[in-house]
CSV table of C-alpha atoms in Angstrom, one decimal:
chain,number,residue,atom,x,y,z
A,27,MET,CA,-55.5,-96.5,-46.5
A,28,THR,CA,-53.2,-96.9,-49.5
A,29,MET,CA,-54.6,-95.7,-52.8
A,30,ARG,CA,-53.9,-97.2,-56.2
A,31,SER,CA,-53.1,-94.5,-58.7
A,32,ARG,CA,-52.0,-96.5,-61.7
A,33,GLY,CA,-52.7,-100.1,-62.8
A,34,ARG,CA,-50.0,-102.7,-62.9
A,35,HIS,CA,-51.2,-103.7,-66.3
A,36,ASP,CA,-50.8,-100.3,-67.9
A,37,VAL,CA,-48.1,-101.0,-70.3
A,38,PHE,CA,-47.0,-97.4,-70.9
A,39,ARG,CA,-46.8,-96.6,-67.2
A,40,GLU,CA,-45.0,-99.7,-66.3
A,41,PHE,CA,-42.5,-99.1,-69.1
A,42,SER,CA,-42.0,-95.5,-68.0
A,43,HIS,CA,-41.6,-96.7,-64.4
A,44,HIS,CA,-38.9,-99.3,-65.0
A,45,ILE,CA,-37.0,-97.4,-67.6
A,46,LEU,CA,-37.1,-94.0,-65.9
A,47,TRP,CA,-36.2,-95.6,-62.5
A,48,MET,CA,-33.0,-96.8,-64.1
A,49,VAL,CA,-32.2,-93.4,-65.6
A,50,GLY,CA,-33.0,-91.7,-62.4
A,51,VAL,CA,-30.7,-93.7,-60.1
A,52,CYS,CA,-28.0,-91.2,-60.6
A,53,CYS,CA,-29.9,-89.1,-58.1
A,54,VAL,CA,-30.2,-91.8,-55.4
A,55,ASN,CA,-29.8,-90.6,-51.9
A,56,VAL,CA,-29.1,-86.9,-52.8
A,57,ALA,CA,-29.6,-85.0,-49.6
A,58,VAL,CA,-31.6,-81.8,-49.4
A,59,THR,CA,-29.0,-79.4,-50.7
A,60,GLY,CA,-28.1,-76.3,-49.0
A,61,SER,CA,-26.2,-73.4,-50.1
A,62,ALA,CA,-28.0,-71.5,-52.8
A,63,ARG,CA,-26.7,-71.6,-56.4
A,64,PRO,CA,-26.3,-67.8,-57.0
A,65,SER,CA,-27.0,-66.4,-60.5
A,66,SER,CA,-24.6,-64.1,-62.3
A,67,GLY,CA,-26.5,-61.1,-61.0
A,68,CYS,CA,-25.1,-61.9,-57.6
A,69,ARG,CA,-21.5,-61.4,-58.6
A,70,GLN,CA,-21.6,-57.6,-59.1
A,71,ALA,CA,-18.8,-57.0,-56.5
A,72,PRO,CA,-17.2,-58.9,-53.7
A,73,ASN,CA,-18.5,-58.4,-50.1
A,74,ALA,CA,-20.6,-55.4,-51.3
A,75,HIS,CA,-24.2,-54.4,-50.5
A,76,LEU,CA,-25.0,-52.9,-53.8
A,77,THR,CA,-28.1,-51.0,-55.0
A,78,PRO,CA,-30.4,-53.5,-56.5
A,79,THR,CA,-31.4,-53.3,-60.2
A,80,TYR,CA,-35.1,-53.5,-59.3
A,81,PRO,CA,-37.0,-51.5,-56.7
A,82,VAL,CA,-38.7,-53.2,-53.7
A,83,GLY,CA,-42.3,-53.9,-54.7
A,84,GLY,CA,-43.8,-54.2,-58.2
A,85,SER,CA,-42.3,-53.0,-61.5
A,86,ASN,CA,-42.9,-53.7,-65.2
A,87,LEU,CA,-40.2,-55.4,-67.4
A,88,THR,CA,-40.1,-55.5,-71.2
A,89,ILE,CA,-37.6,-57.6,-73.1
A,90,PRO,CA,-37.1,-58.2,-76.9
A,91,VAL,CA,-37.6,-61.8,-77.9
A,92,THR,CA,-36.7,-63.2,-81.3
A,93,ASP,CA,-38.4,-66.3,-82.6
A,94,ALA,CA,-39.2,-67.8,-86.0
A,95,LEU,CA,-41.6,-64.9,-86.6
A,96,GLY,CA,-39.1,-62.1,-85.8
A,97,THR,CA,-38.5,-59.9,-82.8
A,98,ILE,CA,-41.2,-58.7,-80.6
A,99,ASN,CA,-41.3,-57.1,-77.1
A,100,ARG,CA,-42.7,-59.3,-74.4
A,101,SER,CA,-43.6,-58.2,-70.9
A,102,ALA,CA,-43.7,-59.3,-67.3
A,103,TYR,CA,-44.6,-57.8,-63.9
A,104,LEU,CA,-42.0,-58.4,-61.2
A,105,VAL,CA,-42.4,-58.1,-57.4
A,106,PHE,CA,-39.2,-58.0,-55.3
A,107,PRO,CA,-39.2,-58.4,-51.5
A,108,PRO,CA,-37.4,-56.1,-49.0
A,109,HIS,CA,-34.6,-58.8,-48.8
A,110,GLN,CA,-33.4,-57.6,-52.2
A,111,ARG,CA,-31.8,-54.6,-50.5
A,112,ASP,CA,-28.8,-56.9,-50.2
A,113,ALA,CA,-28.0,-57.3,-53.9
A,114,ASN,CA,-25.8,-60.3,-53.2
A,115,LEU,CA,-28.4,-62.4,-51.4
A,116,PRO,CA,-29.7,-65.2,-53.7
A,117,LEU,CA,-33.5,-65.2,-53.6
A,118,PRO,CA,-35.9,-67.9,-54.6
A,119,VAL,CA,-38.3,-67.2,-57.5
A,120,VAL,CA,-41.9,-68.1,-58.3
A,121,VAL,CA,-43.1,-67.6,-61.9
A,122,ALA,CA,-46.9,-67.5,-61.9
A,123,PHE,CA,-48.9,-67.7,-65.2
A,124,HIS,CA,-52.2,-66.1,-65.9
A,125,GLY,CA,-55.1,-67.8,-67.7
A,126,GLN,CA,-56.7,-66.9,-71.0
A,127,SER,CA,-57.5,-63.2,-71.3
A,128,GLY,CA,-55.4,-62.4,-68.3
A,129,THR,CA,-52.2,-60.3,-67.9
A,130,GLY,CA,-49.2,-60.6,-65.7
A,131,PRO,CA,-50.1,-57.6,-63.4
A,132,GLN,CA,-53.5,-59.1,-62.8
A,133,THR,CA,-52.3,-62.6,-61.8
A,134,GLY,CA,-51.3,-62.1,-58.1
A,135,SER,CA,-54.1,-59.7,-57.2
A,136,GLY,CA,-56.5,-62.4,-56.3
A,137,HIS,CA,-54.0,-64.2,-54.1
A,138,LEU,CA,-51.7,-63.7,-51.1
A,139,TRP,CA,-48.5,-64.7,-52.9
A,140,ASP,CA,-47.0,-61.2,-52.9
A,141,GLU,CA,-47.6,-61.0,-49.2
A,142,TYR,CA,-45.9,-64.3,-48.5
A,143,ALA,CA,-43.0,-63.4,-50.9
A,144,ALA,CA,-42.4,-60.2,-49.0
A,145,ARG,CA,-42.4,-62.0,-45.7
A,146,ASP,CA,-40.1,-64.9,-46.8
A,147,GLY,CA,-37.9,-63.2,-49.3
A,148,TYR,CA,-39.1,-64.5,-52.7
A,149,VAL,CA,-39.2,-62.8,-56.1
A,150,MET,CA,-42.6,-63.1,-57.9
A,151,VAL,CA,-42.5,-63.0,-61.7
A,152,TYR,CA,-45.8,-62.6,-63.6
A,153,PRO,CA,-45.4,-62.9,-67.4
A,154,THR,CA,-48.0,-61.8,-69.9
A,155,GLY,CA,-49.1,-64.1,-72.7
A,156,MET,CA,-49.6,-63.0,-76.4
A,157,ASP,CA,-52.9,-62.2,-78.1
A,158,ASP,CA,-52.2,-62.0,-81.8
A,159,ALA,CA,-55.6,-63.3,-82.9
A,160,ASP,CA,-57.5,-61.6,-85.7
A,161,PRO,CA,-59.6,-58.9,-83.9
A,162,ASN,CA,-62.5,-59.8,-86.2
A,163,GLU,CA,-62.4,-63.5,-85.2
A,164,PRO,CA,-64.3,-64.4,-82.0
A,165,GLY,CA,-62.6,-66.2,-79.2
A,166,GLY,CA,-59.1,-64.6,-79.5
A,167,ASN,CA,-57.4,-63.6,-76.2
A,168,THR,CA,-54.1,-63.7,-74.4
A,169,GLY,CA,-52.8,-67.2,-73.8
A,170,TRP,CA,-49.8,-69.5,-74.0
A,171,ASN,CA,-48.3,-71.7,-76.8
A,172,VAL,CA,-47.9,-75.2,-75.4
A,173,GLY,CA,-46.8,-76.7,-78.7
A,174,THR,CA,-50.1,-78.3,-79.8
A,175,ASN,CA,-51.3,-75.9,-82.4
A,176,GLY,CA,-52.0,-77.6,-85.7
A,177,ASP,CA,-52.3,-81.1,-84.1
A,178,THR,CA,-55.8,-82.3,-84.8
A,179,SER,CA,-55.5,-85.3,-82.6
A,180,THR,CA,-55.9,-83.3,-79.4
A,181,CYS,CA,-59.7,-82.7,-79.9
A,182,VAL,CA,-62.7,-84.4,-81.3
A,183,ASP,CA,-64.1,-84.1,-84.8
A,184,PRO,CA,-66.4,-82.4,-85.1
A,185,MET,CA,-65.9,-80.0,-82.2
A,186,PRO,CA,-69.1,-79.3,-80.1
A,187,ASP,CA,-68.8,-75.6,-80.9
A,188,PRO,CA,-66.2,-74.7,-83.6
A,189,THR,CA,-66.2,-71.0,-82.6
A,190,TYR,CA,-64.0,-72.0,-79.7
A,191,SER,CA,-61.2,-73.0,-82.2
A,192,VAL,CA,-59.1,-69.9,-82.9
A,193,CYS,CA,-56.2,-69.6,-85.3
A,194,HIS,CA,-54.0,-66.7,-84.3
A,195,THR,CA,-52.1,-64.7,-87.0
A,196,SER,CA,-48.8,-66.2,-85.9
A,197,CYS,CA,-50.2,-69.7,-86.5
A,198,VAL,CA,-51.5,-68.7,-89.9
A,199,THR,CA,-48.0,-67.5,-90.8
A,200,LEU,CA,-46.4,-70.8,-89.6
A,201,LYS,CA,-49.2,-72.9,-91.1
A,202,GLN,CA,-50.1,-74.4,-87.8
A,203,CYS,CA,-53.9,-73.9,-87.9
A,204,GLY,CA,-56.4,-76.6,-87.2
A,205,ARG,CA,-59.7,-77.2,-85.5
A,206,CYS,CA,-57.8,-77.9,-82.2
A,207,SER,CA,-55.9,-74.5,-82.3
A,208,TRP,CA,-56.6,-72.0,-79.6
A,209,SER,CA,-53.5,-70.0,-78.7
A,210,THR,CA,-50.7,-68.0,-80.2
A,211,CYS,CA,-47.9,-69.8,-82.0
A,212,ARG,CA,-45.2,-67.4,-80.7
A,213,ASP,CA,-42.4,-69.2,-79.0
A,214,ASP,CA,-43.3,-69.0,-75.3
A,215,VAL,CA,-40.6,-71.4,-74.2
A,216,LYS,CA,-38.0,-69.0,-75.6
A,217,PHE,CA,-39.7,-66.1,-74.0
A,218,ILE,CA,-39.8,-67.6,-70.5
A,219,GLY,CA,-36.2,-68.9,-70.9
A,220,GLU,CA,-34.9,-65.5,-71.9
A,221,LEU,CA,-37.0,-63.8,-69.2
A,222,LEU,CA,-35.5,-66.0,-66.5
A,223,ASP,CA,-32.0,-65.5,-68.0
A,224,HIS,CA,-32.6,-61.7,-67.9
A,225,VAL,CA,-33.7,-61.7,-64.3
A,226,ALA,CA,-30.8,-64.0,-63.3
A,227,ALA,CA,-28.3,-61.7,-64.9
A,228,THR,CA,-29.8,-58.4,-63.5
A,229,ALA,CA,-30.8,-59.6,-60.0
A,230,CYS,CA,-29.4,-62.0,-57.4
A,231,ILE,CA,-31.5,-65.2,-57.5
A,232,ASP,CA,-31.1,-68.8,-56.4
A,233,LEU,CA,-31.0,-70.9,-59.6
A,234,ASP,CA,-31.8,-74.0,-57.6
A,235,ALA,CA,-35.0,-72.5,-56.2
A,236,VAL,CA,-37.0,-71.4,-59.3
A,237,HIS,CA,-40.7,-72.5,-59.2
A,238,ILE,CA,-43.5,-72.3,-61.8
A,239,SER,CA,-47.2,-72.2,-61.1
A,240,GLY,CA,-50.3,-71.6,-63.0
A,241,ALA,CA,-54.1,-72.0,-63.0
A,242,SER,CA,-56.8,-72.0,-65.5
A,243,ASN,CA,-58.9,-69.1,-66.5
A,244,GLY,CA,-61.1,-69.6,-63.5
A,245,GLY,CA,-58.5,-68.0,-61.3
A,246,MET,CA,-58.7,-64.9,-63.5
A,247,MET,CA,-62.5,-64.8,-63.4
A,248,ALA,CA,-62.4,-63.8,-59.8
A,249,LEU,CA,-60.4,-60.7,-60.6
A,250,THR,CA,-62.6,-58.5,-62.7
A,251,PRO,CA,-66.3,-58.6,-63.7
A,252,SER,CA,-65.3,-58.1,-67.4
A,253,LEU,CA,-63.3,-61.3,-67.4
A,254,VAL,CA,-66.2,-63.2,-65.9
A,255,LEU,CA,-68.6,-61.8,-68.5
A,256,GLU,CA,-66.2,-62.5,-71.4
A,257,GLN,CA,-65.2,-66.0,-70.4
A,258,VAL,CA,-68.1,-67.6,-68.4
A,259,ASP,CA,-69.3,-69.6,-71.4
A,260,LYS,CA,-65.9,-70.3,-73.1
A,261,PRO,CA,-63.7,-73.3,-72.7
A,262,LEU,CA,-61.1,-72.8,-70.0
A,263,LEU,CA,-58.2,-74.5,-71.7
A,264,THR,CA,-55.9,-73.9,-68.7
A,265,VAL,CA,-52.7,-72.0,-68.4
A,266,CYS,CA,-51.4,-74.9,-66.4
A,267,VAL,CA,-50.8,-76.8,-69.6
A,268,GLN,CA,-48.1,-74.2,-69.9
A,269,VAL,CA,-46.6,-75.3,-66.6
A,270,HIS,CA,-46.6,-78.9,-67.7
A,271,TYR,CA,-45.1,-77.8,-71.0
A,272,LEU,CA,-42.3,-75.8,-69.5
A,273,GLY,CA,-41.5,-78.7,-67.2
A,274,GLN,CA,-41.0,-80.8,-70.3
A,275,GLN,CA,-39.2,-78.3,-72.4
A,276,MET,CA,-36.8,-76.9,-69.7
A,277,PRO,CA,-35.8,-80.1,-67.9
A,278,GLY,CA,-33.9,-79.5,-64.7
A,279,ARG,CA,-34.5,-75.8,-64.6
A,280,PHE,CA,-37.3,-75.8,-62.0
A,281,ALA,CA,-37.3,-76.8,-58.4
A,282,SER,CA,-41.0,-77.4,-58.5
A,283,ILE,CA,-44.0,-77.2,-60.8
A,284,ASN,CA,-47.5,-76.5,-59.5
A,285,PRO,CA,-50.4,-77.0,-61.9
A,286,VAL,CA,-53.9,-76.2,-60.7
A,287,PHE,CA,-56.9,-77.8,-62.3
A,288,ALA,CA,-54.9,-78.6,-65.4
A,289,LEU,CA,-53.6,-81.5,-67.5
A,290,PRO,CA,-51.6,-81.9,-70.8
A,291,LEU,CA,-53.5,-82.5,-73.9
A,292,VAL,CA,-53.6,-86.1,-75.1
A,293,GLY,CA,-50.3,-87.2,-76.7
A,294,TYR,CA,-48.3,-84.6,-74.9
A,295,LEU,CA,-47.8,-86.4,-71.6
A,296,VAL,CA,-44.0,-86.6,-71.9
A,297,GLY,CA,-43.6,-83.8,-74.6
A,298,SER,CA,-43.9,-84.0,-78.3
A,299,ASN,CA,-40.3,-85.3,-78.5
A,300,SER,CA,-40.5,-87.5,-75.3
A,301,THR,CA,-38.4,-84.9,-73.6
A,302,LEU,CA,-39.4,-86.0,-70.1
A,303,ILE,CA,-37.9,-89.4,-70.9
A,304,THR,CA,-34.8,-88.4,-72.8
A,305,ALA,CA,-33.9,-85.8,-70.2
A,306,SER,CA,-35.2,-87.7,-67.2
A,307,ALA,CA,-31.9,-87.4,-65.4
A,308,ALA,CA,-32.2,-83.6,-65.5
A,309,VAL,CA,-35.9,-83.7,-64.5
A,310,ALA,CA,-35.2,-85.9,-61.5
A,311,GLY,CA,-35.3,-83.8,-58.4
A,312,THR,CA,-38.2,-81.6,-59.6
A,313,SER,CA,-41.1,-81.7,-57.2
A,314,VAL,CA,-44.7,-81.6,-58.3
A,315,LEU,CA,-47.9,-80.5,-56.5
A,316,ALA,CA,-51.0,-80.9,-58.6
A,317,ILE,CA,-54.3,-79.4,-57.3
A,318,HIS,CA,-57.4,-80.5,-59.1
A,319,ASP,CA,-61.2,-80.5,-58.6
A,320,ARG,CA,-62.9,-83.9,-58.7
A,321,GLN,CA,-66.0,-82.7,-60.7
A,322,ASP,CA,-64.1,-80.9,-63.5
A,323,THR,CA,-65.8,-81.2,-66.9
A,324,ASN,CA,-63.6,-78.6,-68.7
A,325,ILE,CA,-60.4,-80.6,-67.8
A,326,PRO,CA,-61.5,-83.9,-66.3
A,327,VAL,CA,-59.2,-85.2,-63.6
A,328,ALA,CA,-59.5,-88.7,-65.1
A,329,GLY,CA,-58.6,-87.3,-68.6
A,330,GLY,CA,-60.5,-88.0,-71.8
A,331,VAL,CA,-62.8,-85.7,-73.7
A,332,SER,CA,-63.9,-82.4,-72.1
A,333,GLN,CA,-67.3,-80.8,-72.5
A,334,TYR,CA,-65.7,-78.5,-75.1
A,335,GLY,CA,-64.1,-81.3,-77.2
A,336,TRP,CA,-60.4,-81.1,-76.2
A,337,ILE,CA,-58.9,-84.4,-75.0
A,338,TYR,CA,-56.6,-84.6,-71.9
A,339,GLU,CA,-54.3,-87.0,-70.3
A,340,PRO,CA,-55.4,-88.3,-66.8
A,341,LEU,CA,-53.8,-86.8,-63.7
A,342,SER,CA,-52.8,-90.2,-62.4
A,343,ARG,CA,-50.7,-90.9,-65.5
A,344,VAL,CA,-49.1,-87.4,-65.4
A,345,LEU,CA,-48.0,-87.9,-61.8
A,346,GLY,CA,-47.1,-91.5,-62.4
A,347,VAL,CA,-44.5,-90.4,-64.9
A,348,TYR,CA,-43.0,-87.8,-62.5
A,349,ALA,CA,-43.0,-90.4,-59.7
A,350,ALA,CA,-41.1,-92.8,-62.0
A,351,ILE,CA,-38.6,-90.2,-62.9
A,352,ASN,CA,-38.0,-89.4,-59.2
A,353,GLY,CA,-37.8,-93.1,-58.3
A,354,CYS,CA,-40.8,-92.9,-56.0
A,355,SER,CA,-43.1,-95.7,-54.9
A,356,GLU,CA,-45.6,-97.1,-57.4
A,357,GLU,CA,-48.6,-96.3,-55.1
A,358,GLN,CA,-49.9,-93.2,-53.6
A,359,SER,CA,-50.3,-92.9,-49.8
A,360,PRO,CA,-51.7,-90.2,-47.5
A,361,ALA,CA,-49.5,-87.2,-47.9
A,362,VAL,CA,-46.9,-86.5,-45.2
A,363,ASN,CA,-47.3,-83.3,-43.0
A,364,LEU,CA,-50.3,-81.9,-45.0
A,365,THR,CA,-53.2,-82.7,-42.7
A,366,ALA,CA,-53.4,-79.0,-41.7
A,367,PHE,CA,-54.4,-78.2,-45.3
A,368,GLU,CA,-56.9,-81.0,-45.8
A,369,GLY,CA,-60.7,-81.3,-45.1
A,370,GLY,CA,-62.6,-78.1,-45.1
A,371,LEU,CA,-65.7,-77.3,-47.0
A,372,SER,CA,-64.2,-78.6,-50.2
A,373,ASN,CA,-63.0,-81.9,-48.7
A,374,ILE,CA,-59.4,-81.5,-49.8
A,375,VAL,CA,-57.5,-84.8,-49.7
A,376,CYS,CA,-53.8,-85.0,-50.5
A,377,THR,CA,-51.8,-88.1,-51.4
A,378,GLU,CA,-48.3,-88.5,-52.6
A,379,TYR,CA,-45.8,-91.0,-54.0
A,380,LEU,CA,-43.4,-91.8,-51.1
A,381,THR,CA,-39.7,-92.8,-50.7
A,382,CYS,CA,-38.5,-90.8,-53.8
A,383,LYS,CA,-34.9,-91.7,-54.6
A,384,ALA,CA,-34.3,-88.3,-56.1
A,385,ALA,CA,-34.6,-86.5,-52.7
A,386,PRO,CA,-35.8,-84.0,-51.8
A,387,ALA,CA,-38.3,-84.3,-54.6
A,388,ARG,CA,-42.0,-84.9,-53.7
A,389,VAL,CA,-44.8,-85.8,-56.0
A,390,ILE,CA,-48.2,-84.8,-54.5
A,391,GLN,CA,-51.8,-84.5,-55.6
A,392,CYS,CA,-54.5,-82.7,-53.7
A,393,LEU,CA,-58.1,-83.3,-54.9
A,394,TYR,CA,-61.2,-81.3,-53.8
A,395,ASP,CA,-64.9,-81.1,-54.4
A,396,GLY,CA,-65.6,-78.3,-56.8
A,397,SER,CA,-65.9,-77.1,-60.4
A,398,HIS,CA,-63.3,-75.9,-62.8
A,399,GLY,CA,-61.8,-72.5,-62.0
A,400,VAL,CA,-63.0,-72.5,-58.4
A,401,TRP,CA,-60.2,-72.3,-55.8
A,402,PRO,CA,-61.0,-74.4,-52.7
A,403,ASP,CA,-61.2,-72.9,-49.3
A,404,GLN,CA,-59.1,-69.8,-49.9
A,405,PRO,CA,-56.7,-68.7,-48.6
A,406,LEU,CA,-56.0,-72.3,-47.6
A,407,THR,CA,-54.9,-73.2,-51.1
A,408,ASP,CA,-52.5,-70.2,-51.3
A,409,GLU,CA,-51.0,-71.4,-48.0
A,410,LEU,CA,-50.6,-74.9,-49.3
A,411,MET,CA,-48.9,-73.8,-52.5
A,412,TRP,CA,-46.6,-71.6,-50.5
A,413,TRP,CA,-45.7,-74.4,-48.1
A,414,PHE,CA,-44.8,-76.4,-51.1
A,415,PHE,CA,-42.6,-73.7,-52.7
A,416,THR,CA,-40.6,-73.1,-49.4
A,417,ARG,CA,-39.8,-76.8,-49.2
A,418,SER,CA,-38.8,-77.5,-52.8
A,419,HIS,CA,-35.2,-77.1,-53.9
A,420,ARG,CA,-33.2,-78.6,-56.8
A,421,PRO,CA,-30.8,-81.3,-55.6
A,422,ASP,CA,-27.2,-80.7,-56.6
A,423,PRO,CA,-24.8,-83.7,-56.2
A,424,ALA,CA,-21.8,-81.3,-56.2
A,425,ARG,CA,-23.0,-79.9,-52.9
A,426,ARG,CA,-24.3,-82.9,-51.0
A,427,GLY,CA,-24.4,-82.7,-47.3
A,428,HIS,CA,-24.9,-79.0,-47.0
A,429,THR,CA,-27.7,-77.4,-45.0
A,430,HIS,CA,-30.8,-76.5,-47.0
A,431,HIS,CA,-30.8,-72.8,-47.5
A,432,VAL,CA,-34.2,-71.1,-47.3
A,433,LEU,CA,-34.9,-67.5,-46.2
A,434,ALA,CA,-37.8,-68.5,-44.0
A,435,GLN,CA,-38.3,-71.9,-42.4
A,436,ALA,CA,-41.6,-71.2,-40.8
A,437,THR,CA,-44.6,-73.2,-42.2
A,438,PRO,CA,-47.5,-70.9,-43.3
A,439,THR,CA,-50.2,-71.4,-40.8
A,440,PRO,CA,-53.6,-72.3,-42.3
A,441,PRO,CA,-56.5,-70.2,-41.1
C-alpha cells in the first residue's frame, strides 16, 4: 500500500519540491557510475604497489585545525582493511560519529562495521568531538557543533530542566550562549573537512564513495557502564544532527548520509543559509537512509517539542526535501529489495521515494518499535546500514556509462 509522507497542501514542501526538481534536472538519467574517483593519495607512483601510509587495522590520527578560536589538535581513530596493502587501490570510506560523551575509538566497538569493512575493503574513520565545557558546570561532555548554539528558537522557554543547557567555553568566547546551547562552538565542519582532506592526501580513497553515519547517545550507552550511569537521565541530543548538518554544509561530498534516531533542530531543515536549496545541484545524487524509532520522545519522529524541551523538524519533511532534490516521487512506497531486513521483534518497516531522477540516489526511511537509543534487532541494523553503504556512490556525469566499481558486490546476509 502506498504511504503518504507529506501533504499536498504543505506550502513549504511543495515549494521545495517544484523548485528543487527544476534545479536537480541536470542529473536526470545519470547511470550508476563506475570507475572510482581516486584521491591524490593514490598518485604516489605509476604502476606501483607502495607501502601504505597507515597500517592494516586501527590507528590514531591527530591533526591541527585552525578556526576562529585558534589552532587546536583534533583526533580520529582510523581502521584500514587488508585491501590497503595496494596503496593505489581507491577504497570507499565510512565516517561514523559518536554520541555525546563518546570518543572515536569507542564508536565501532558495539557494532560489526570494522568486520564488514575488513571483508569488503572499506576504510572506517571515527572522529572524536570536543569537550571544552567548564569542568565545574554540570552537563558538559564531548559532542558536535551543528551550528545552532546561541539560537533560542530551537527550544522552549522555559526549559523543563535548565541544567541540560550548557554553554561551553568556546561559546562563551564567541558570545554564542543561550538556553538552547548544548555543545562546543569549535568549527566541526572545518575539522571534518580537513580530516577527510588529510586522509585523501595520505591514503588512496574513492572520493565518490565517502559515507557519513551517526547515532544518538543511546548507541554509546551500550558500550560502557559508566556512560550508561552518566547519561541515562540526560537528553540525548543526537550526534546524527551532525550528519544532517554535514550533509548541508558539505554539499556533494558524500555518497550517502545515514542518520539514526535523529533529526535537525527546528529552523535548520535546509541549513541556516538554505544551503540544501542553493547547492541542490551538488547535493543531488546523495542517498539517504534514515532509521528511527516510532516511540521516540527525545527526538520525536514526527518532530515538535521533545521531552527535554528541544524542538525538531519532522522526519517526513527532512526526507521530503532530499526526495525533491533527487527528483524522486512525491509519495513513499514499500522499499525495494529490503524485505530481508524488515519485520523482526521491532517490526522494522522500510519505505522509500521511488524513481529518483538523480540516479543512483535512493531516499529511504526505516521505522521500528522502540525507544530512543535502542538499536533494533541487532546485528540486523548493522547489516542494513552496510547494505546501504555498499550500494551508494556519487554519480559523475563525466563518467556516464561505466560499470559501478565496488570492492565487494555481495549483499550482507541478515541473520
